[in-house]
Short mmCIF file of N, CA and C and ligand atoms in Angstrom, two decimals:
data_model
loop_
_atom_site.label_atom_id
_atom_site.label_comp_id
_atom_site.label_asym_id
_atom_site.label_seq_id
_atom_site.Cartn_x
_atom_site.Cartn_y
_atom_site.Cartn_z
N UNK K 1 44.87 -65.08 65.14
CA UNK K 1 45.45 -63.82 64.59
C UNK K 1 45.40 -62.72 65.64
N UNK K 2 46.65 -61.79 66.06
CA UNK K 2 46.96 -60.55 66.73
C UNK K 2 45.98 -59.50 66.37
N UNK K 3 45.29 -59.18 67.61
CA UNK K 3 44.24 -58.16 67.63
C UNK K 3 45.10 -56.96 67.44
N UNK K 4 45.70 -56.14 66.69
CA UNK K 4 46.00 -54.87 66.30
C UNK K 4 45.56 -53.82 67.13
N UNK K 5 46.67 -52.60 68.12
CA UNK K 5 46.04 -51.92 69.02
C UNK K 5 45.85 -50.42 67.72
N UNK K 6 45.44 -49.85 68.59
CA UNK K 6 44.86 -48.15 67.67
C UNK K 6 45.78 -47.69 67.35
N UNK K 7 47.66 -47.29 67.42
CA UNK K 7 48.23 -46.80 66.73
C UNK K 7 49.05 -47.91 65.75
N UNK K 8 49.27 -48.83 66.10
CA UNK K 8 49.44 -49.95 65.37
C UNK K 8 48.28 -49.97 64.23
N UNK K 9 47.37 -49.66 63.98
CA UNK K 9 46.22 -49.66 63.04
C UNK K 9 46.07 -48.08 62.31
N UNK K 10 46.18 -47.44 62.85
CA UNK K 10 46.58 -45.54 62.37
C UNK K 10 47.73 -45.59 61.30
N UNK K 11 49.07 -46.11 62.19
CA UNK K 11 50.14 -46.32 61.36
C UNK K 11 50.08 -46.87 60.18
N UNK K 12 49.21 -47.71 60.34
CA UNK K 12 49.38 -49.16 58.80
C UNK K 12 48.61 -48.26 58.08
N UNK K 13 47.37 -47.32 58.41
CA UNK K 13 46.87 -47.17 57.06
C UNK K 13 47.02 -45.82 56.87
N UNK K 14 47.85 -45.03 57.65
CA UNK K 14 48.53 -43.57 56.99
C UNK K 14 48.90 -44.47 55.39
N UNK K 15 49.35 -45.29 55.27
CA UNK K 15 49.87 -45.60 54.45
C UNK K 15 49.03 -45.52 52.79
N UNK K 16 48.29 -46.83 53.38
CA UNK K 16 47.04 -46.81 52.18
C UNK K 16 45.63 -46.61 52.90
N UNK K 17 45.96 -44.68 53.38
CA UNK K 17 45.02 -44.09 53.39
C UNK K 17 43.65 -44.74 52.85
N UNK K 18 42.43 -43.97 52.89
CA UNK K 18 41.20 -44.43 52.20
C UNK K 18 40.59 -45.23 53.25
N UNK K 19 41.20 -45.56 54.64
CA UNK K 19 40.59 -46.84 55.08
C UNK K 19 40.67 -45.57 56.42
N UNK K 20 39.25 -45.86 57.10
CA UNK K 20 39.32 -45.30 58.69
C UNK K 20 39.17 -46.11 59.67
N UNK K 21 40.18 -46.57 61.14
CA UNK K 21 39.31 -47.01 61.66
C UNK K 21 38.70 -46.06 62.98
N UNK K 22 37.56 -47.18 62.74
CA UNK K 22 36.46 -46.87 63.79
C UNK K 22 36.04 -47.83 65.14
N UNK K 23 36.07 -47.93 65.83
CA UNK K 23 36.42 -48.69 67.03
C UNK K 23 37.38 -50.40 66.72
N UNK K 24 36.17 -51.11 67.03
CA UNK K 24 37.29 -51.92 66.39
C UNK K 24 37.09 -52.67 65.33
N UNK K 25 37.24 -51.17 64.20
CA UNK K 25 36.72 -52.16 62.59
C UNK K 25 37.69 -51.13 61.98
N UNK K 26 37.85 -51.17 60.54
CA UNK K 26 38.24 -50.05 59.56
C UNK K 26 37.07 -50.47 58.42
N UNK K 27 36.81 -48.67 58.00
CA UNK K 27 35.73 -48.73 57.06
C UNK K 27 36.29 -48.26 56.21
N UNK K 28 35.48 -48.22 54.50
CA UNK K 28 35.70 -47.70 53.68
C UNK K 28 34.98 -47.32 53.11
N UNK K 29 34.74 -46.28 52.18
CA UNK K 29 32.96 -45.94 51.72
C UNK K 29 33.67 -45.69 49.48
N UNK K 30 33.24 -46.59 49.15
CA UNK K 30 33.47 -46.85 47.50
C UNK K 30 32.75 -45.94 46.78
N UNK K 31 33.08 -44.99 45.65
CA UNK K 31 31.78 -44.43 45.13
C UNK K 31 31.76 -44.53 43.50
N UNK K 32 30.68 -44.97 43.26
CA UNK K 32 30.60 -45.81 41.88
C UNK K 32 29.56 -44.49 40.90
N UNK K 33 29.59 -44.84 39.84
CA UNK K 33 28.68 -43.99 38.31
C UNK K 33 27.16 -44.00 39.03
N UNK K 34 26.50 -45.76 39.22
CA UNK K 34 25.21 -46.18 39.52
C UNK K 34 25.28 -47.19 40.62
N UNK K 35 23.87 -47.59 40.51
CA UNK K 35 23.81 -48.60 41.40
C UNK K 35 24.57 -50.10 41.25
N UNK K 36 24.05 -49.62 39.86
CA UNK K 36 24.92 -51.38 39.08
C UNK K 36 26.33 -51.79 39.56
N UNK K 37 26.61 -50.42 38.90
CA UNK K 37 28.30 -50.70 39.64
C UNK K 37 28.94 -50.66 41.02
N UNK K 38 27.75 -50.22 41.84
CA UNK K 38 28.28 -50.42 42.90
C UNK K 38 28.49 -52.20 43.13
N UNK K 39 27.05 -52.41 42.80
CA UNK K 39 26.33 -53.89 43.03
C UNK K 39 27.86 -55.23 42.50
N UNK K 40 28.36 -54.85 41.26
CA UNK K 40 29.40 -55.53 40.60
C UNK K 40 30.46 -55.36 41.65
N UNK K 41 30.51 -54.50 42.12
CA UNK K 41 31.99 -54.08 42.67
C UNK K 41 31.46 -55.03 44.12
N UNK K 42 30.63 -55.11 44.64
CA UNK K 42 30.18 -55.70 45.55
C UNK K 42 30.44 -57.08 45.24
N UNK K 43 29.68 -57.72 44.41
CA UNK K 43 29.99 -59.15 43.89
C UNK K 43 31.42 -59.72 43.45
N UNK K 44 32.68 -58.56 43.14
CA UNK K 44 33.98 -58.93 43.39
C UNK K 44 34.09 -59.60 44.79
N UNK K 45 33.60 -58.17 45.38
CA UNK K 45 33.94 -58.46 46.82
C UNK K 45 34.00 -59.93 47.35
N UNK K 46 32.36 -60.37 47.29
CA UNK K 46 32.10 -61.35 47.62
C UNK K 46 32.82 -62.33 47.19
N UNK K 47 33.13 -62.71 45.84
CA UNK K 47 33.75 -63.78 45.59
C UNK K 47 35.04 -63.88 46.18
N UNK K 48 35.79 -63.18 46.32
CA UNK K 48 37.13 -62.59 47.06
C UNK K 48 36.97 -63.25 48.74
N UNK K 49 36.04 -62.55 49.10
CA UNK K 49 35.76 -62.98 50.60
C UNK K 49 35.81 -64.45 50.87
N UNK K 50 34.61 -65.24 49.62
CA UNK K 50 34.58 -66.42 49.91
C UNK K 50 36.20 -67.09 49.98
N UNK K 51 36.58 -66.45 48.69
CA UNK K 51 38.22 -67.07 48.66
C UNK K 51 39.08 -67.31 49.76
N UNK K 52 38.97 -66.28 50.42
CA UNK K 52 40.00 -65.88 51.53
C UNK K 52 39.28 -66.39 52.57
N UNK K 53 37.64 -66.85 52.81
CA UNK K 53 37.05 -67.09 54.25
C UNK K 53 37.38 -65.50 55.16
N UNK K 54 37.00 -64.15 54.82
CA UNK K 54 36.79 -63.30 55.56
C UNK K 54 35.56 -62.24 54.99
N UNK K 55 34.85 -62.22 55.72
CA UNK K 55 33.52 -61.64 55.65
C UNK K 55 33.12 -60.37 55.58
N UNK K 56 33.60 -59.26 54.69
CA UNK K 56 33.07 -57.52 54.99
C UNK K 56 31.77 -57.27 55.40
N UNK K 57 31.70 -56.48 56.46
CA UNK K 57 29.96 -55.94 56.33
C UNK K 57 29.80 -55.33 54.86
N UNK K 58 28.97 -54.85 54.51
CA UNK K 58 28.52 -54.13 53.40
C UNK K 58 27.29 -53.56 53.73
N UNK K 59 27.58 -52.33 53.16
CA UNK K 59 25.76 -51.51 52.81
C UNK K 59 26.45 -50.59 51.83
N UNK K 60 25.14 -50.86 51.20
CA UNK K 60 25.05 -50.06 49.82
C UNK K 60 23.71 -49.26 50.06
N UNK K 61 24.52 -48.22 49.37
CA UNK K 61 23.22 -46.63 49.34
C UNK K 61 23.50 -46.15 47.96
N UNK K 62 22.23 -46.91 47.38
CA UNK K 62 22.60 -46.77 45.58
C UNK K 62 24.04 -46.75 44.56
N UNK K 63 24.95 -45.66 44.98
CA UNK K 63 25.72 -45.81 44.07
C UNK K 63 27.34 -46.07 44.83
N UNK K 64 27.14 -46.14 46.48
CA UNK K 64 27.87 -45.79 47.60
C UNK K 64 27.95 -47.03 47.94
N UNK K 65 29.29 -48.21 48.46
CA UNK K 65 29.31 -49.32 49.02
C UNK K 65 30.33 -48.80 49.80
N UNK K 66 30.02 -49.32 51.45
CA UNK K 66 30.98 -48.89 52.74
C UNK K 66 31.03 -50.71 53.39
N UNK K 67 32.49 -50.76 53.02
CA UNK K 67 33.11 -52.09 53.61
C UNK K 67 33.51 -51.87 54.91
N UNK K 68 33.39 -52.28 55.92
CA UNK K 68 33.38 -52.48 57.36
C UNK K 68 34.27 -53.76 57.79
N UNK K 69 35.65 -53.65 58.21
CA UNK K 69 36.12 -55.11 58.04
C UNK K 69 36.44 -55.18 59.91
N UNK K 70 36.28 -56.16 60.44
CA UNK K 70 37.18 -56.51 61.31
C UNK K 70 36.72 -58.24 61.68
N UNK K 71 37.72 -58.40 62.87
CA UNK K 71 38.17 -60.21 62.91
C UNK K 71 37.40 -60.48 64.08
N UNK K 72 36.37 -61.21 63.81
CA UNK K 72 35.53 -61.07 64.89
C UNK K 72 36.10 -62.37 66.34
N UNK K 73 36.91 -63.19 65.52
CA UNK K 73 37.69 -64.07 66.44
C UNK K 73 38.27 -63.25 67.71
N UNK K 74 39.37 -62.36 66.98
CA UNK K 74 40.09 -61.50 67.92
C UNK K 74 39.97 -60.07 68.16
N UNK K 75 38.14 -60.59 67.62
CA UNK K 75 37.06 -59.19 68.53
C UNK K 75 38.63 -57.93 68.42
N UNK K 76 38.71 -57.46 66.70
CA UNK K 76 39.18 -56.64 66.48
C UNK K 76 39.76 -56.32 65.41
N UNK K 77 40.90 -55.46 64.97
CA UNK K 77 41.76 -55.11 63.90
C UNK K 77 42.49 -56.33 63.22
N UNK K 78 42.83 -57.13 62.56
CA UNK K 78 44.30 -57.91 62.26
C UNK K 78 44.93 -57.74 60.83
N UNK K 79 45.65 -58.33 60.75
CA UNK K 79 46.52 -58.03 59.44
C UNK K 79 45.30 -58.66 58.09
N UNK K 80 44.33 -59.55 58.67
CA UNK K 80 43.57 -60.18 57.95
C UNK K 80 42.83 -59.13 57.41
N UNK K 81 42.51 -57.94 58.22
CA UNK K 81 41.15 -57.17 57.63
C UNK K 81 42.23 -55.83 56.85
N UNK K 82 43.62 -55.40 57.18
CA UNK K 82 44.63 -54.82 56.42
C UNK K 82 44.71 -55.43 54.99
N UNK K 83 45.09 -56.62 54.76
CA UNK K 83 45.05 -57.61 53.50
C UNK K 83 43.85 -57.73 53.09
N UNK K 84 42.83 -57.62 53.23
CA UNK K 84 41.72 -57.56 52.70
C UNK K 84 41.56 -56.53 51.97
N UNK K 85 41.71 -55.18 53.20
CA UNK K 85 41.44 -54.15 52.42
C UNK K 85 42.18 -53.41 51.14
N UNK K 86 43.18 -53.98 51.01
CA UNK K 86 43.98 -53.76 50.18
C UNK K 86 43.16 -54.21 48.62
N UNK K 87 42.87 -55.62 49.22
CA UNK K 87 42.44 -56.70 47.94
C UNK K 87 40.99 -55.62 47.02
N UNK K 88 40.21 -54.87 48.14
CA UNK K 88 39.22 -54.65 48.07
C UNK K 88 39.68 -53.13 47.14
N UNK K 89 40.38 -52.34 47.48
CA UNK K 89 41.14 -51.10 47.12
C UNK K 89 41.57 -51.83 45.37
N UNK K 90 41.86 -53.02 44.78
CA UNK K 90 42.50 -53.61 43.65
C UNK K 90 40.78 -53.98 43.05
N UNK K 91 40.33 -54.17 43.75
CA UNK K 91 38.77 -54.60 42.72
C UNK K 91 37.88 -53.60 42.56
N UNK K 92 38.52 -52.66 42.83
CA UNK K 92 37.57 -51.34 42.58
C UNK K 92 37.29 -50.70 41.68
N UNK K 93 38.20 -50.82 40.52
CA UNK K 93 38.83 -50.82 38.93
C UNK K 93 38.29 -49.25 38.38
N1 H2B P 1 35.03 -62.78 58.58
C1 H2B P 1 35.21 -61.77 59.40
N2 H2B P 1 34.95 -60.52 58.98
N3 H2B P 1 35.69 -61.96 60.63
C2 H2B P 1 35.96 -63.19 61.09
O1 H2B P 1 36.41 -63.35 62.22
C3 H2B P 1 35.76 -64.28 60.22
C4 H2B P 1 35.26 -64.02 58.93
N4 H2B P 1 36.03 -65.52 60.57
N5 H2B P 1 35.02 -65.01 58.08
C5 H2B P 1 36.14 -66.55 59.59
C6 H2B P 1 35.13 -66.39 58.50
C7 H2B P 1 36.13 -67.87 60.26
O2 H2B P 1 34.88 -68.14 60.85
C8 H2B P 1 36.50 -68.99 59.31
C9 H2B P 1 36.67 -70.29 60.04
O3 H2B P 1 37.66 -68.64 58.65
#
């Protein structure tokens, strides 16, 4: 998969804003009622990830989950961690 350069990656997510990137990842920071729900919204995640075989960082700060995506193959951006984040933006409910 095509390592995505910095305006090529700006461009895509003017779009569906919410996503920043940061060197060569895009983050997102979720903000939930409690912890619980962060934790659930997390465990979408995961099952999702397994689905697809792509891996988000995650940290959770009680009620706060910040997804961190990039392709560590092509040590960068790809359409894989764009499509993800999308998926991740739909399980957020
Ligand atoms: N997750 C992430 N975040 N980056 C990767 O490059 C990656 C992954 N590679 N999950 C996947 C697994 C790869 O090892 C398998 C073979 O698809």
């Amino acid at each position: 998969m095509n390592k995505l350069s910095s305006p090529e990656i700006e461009a895509r997510l003017d779009k569906s804003s919410d996503w920043s990137a940061l060197g060569d990842t895009i983050s997102r920071t979720f903000e939930f009622k409690n912890f619980i729900e962060a934790m659930e919204f997390v465990n979408r995640v995961a099952e999702h990830a397994e689905e697809v075989q792509h891996h988000p960082d995650i940290l959770v700060r009680w009620n706060r989950v910040t997804l961190t995506l990039s392709t560590h193959d092509a040590g960068g951006v790809t359409e894989k961690d764009l499509v993800f984040a999308q998926a991740a933006d739909a399980l957020r409910r």
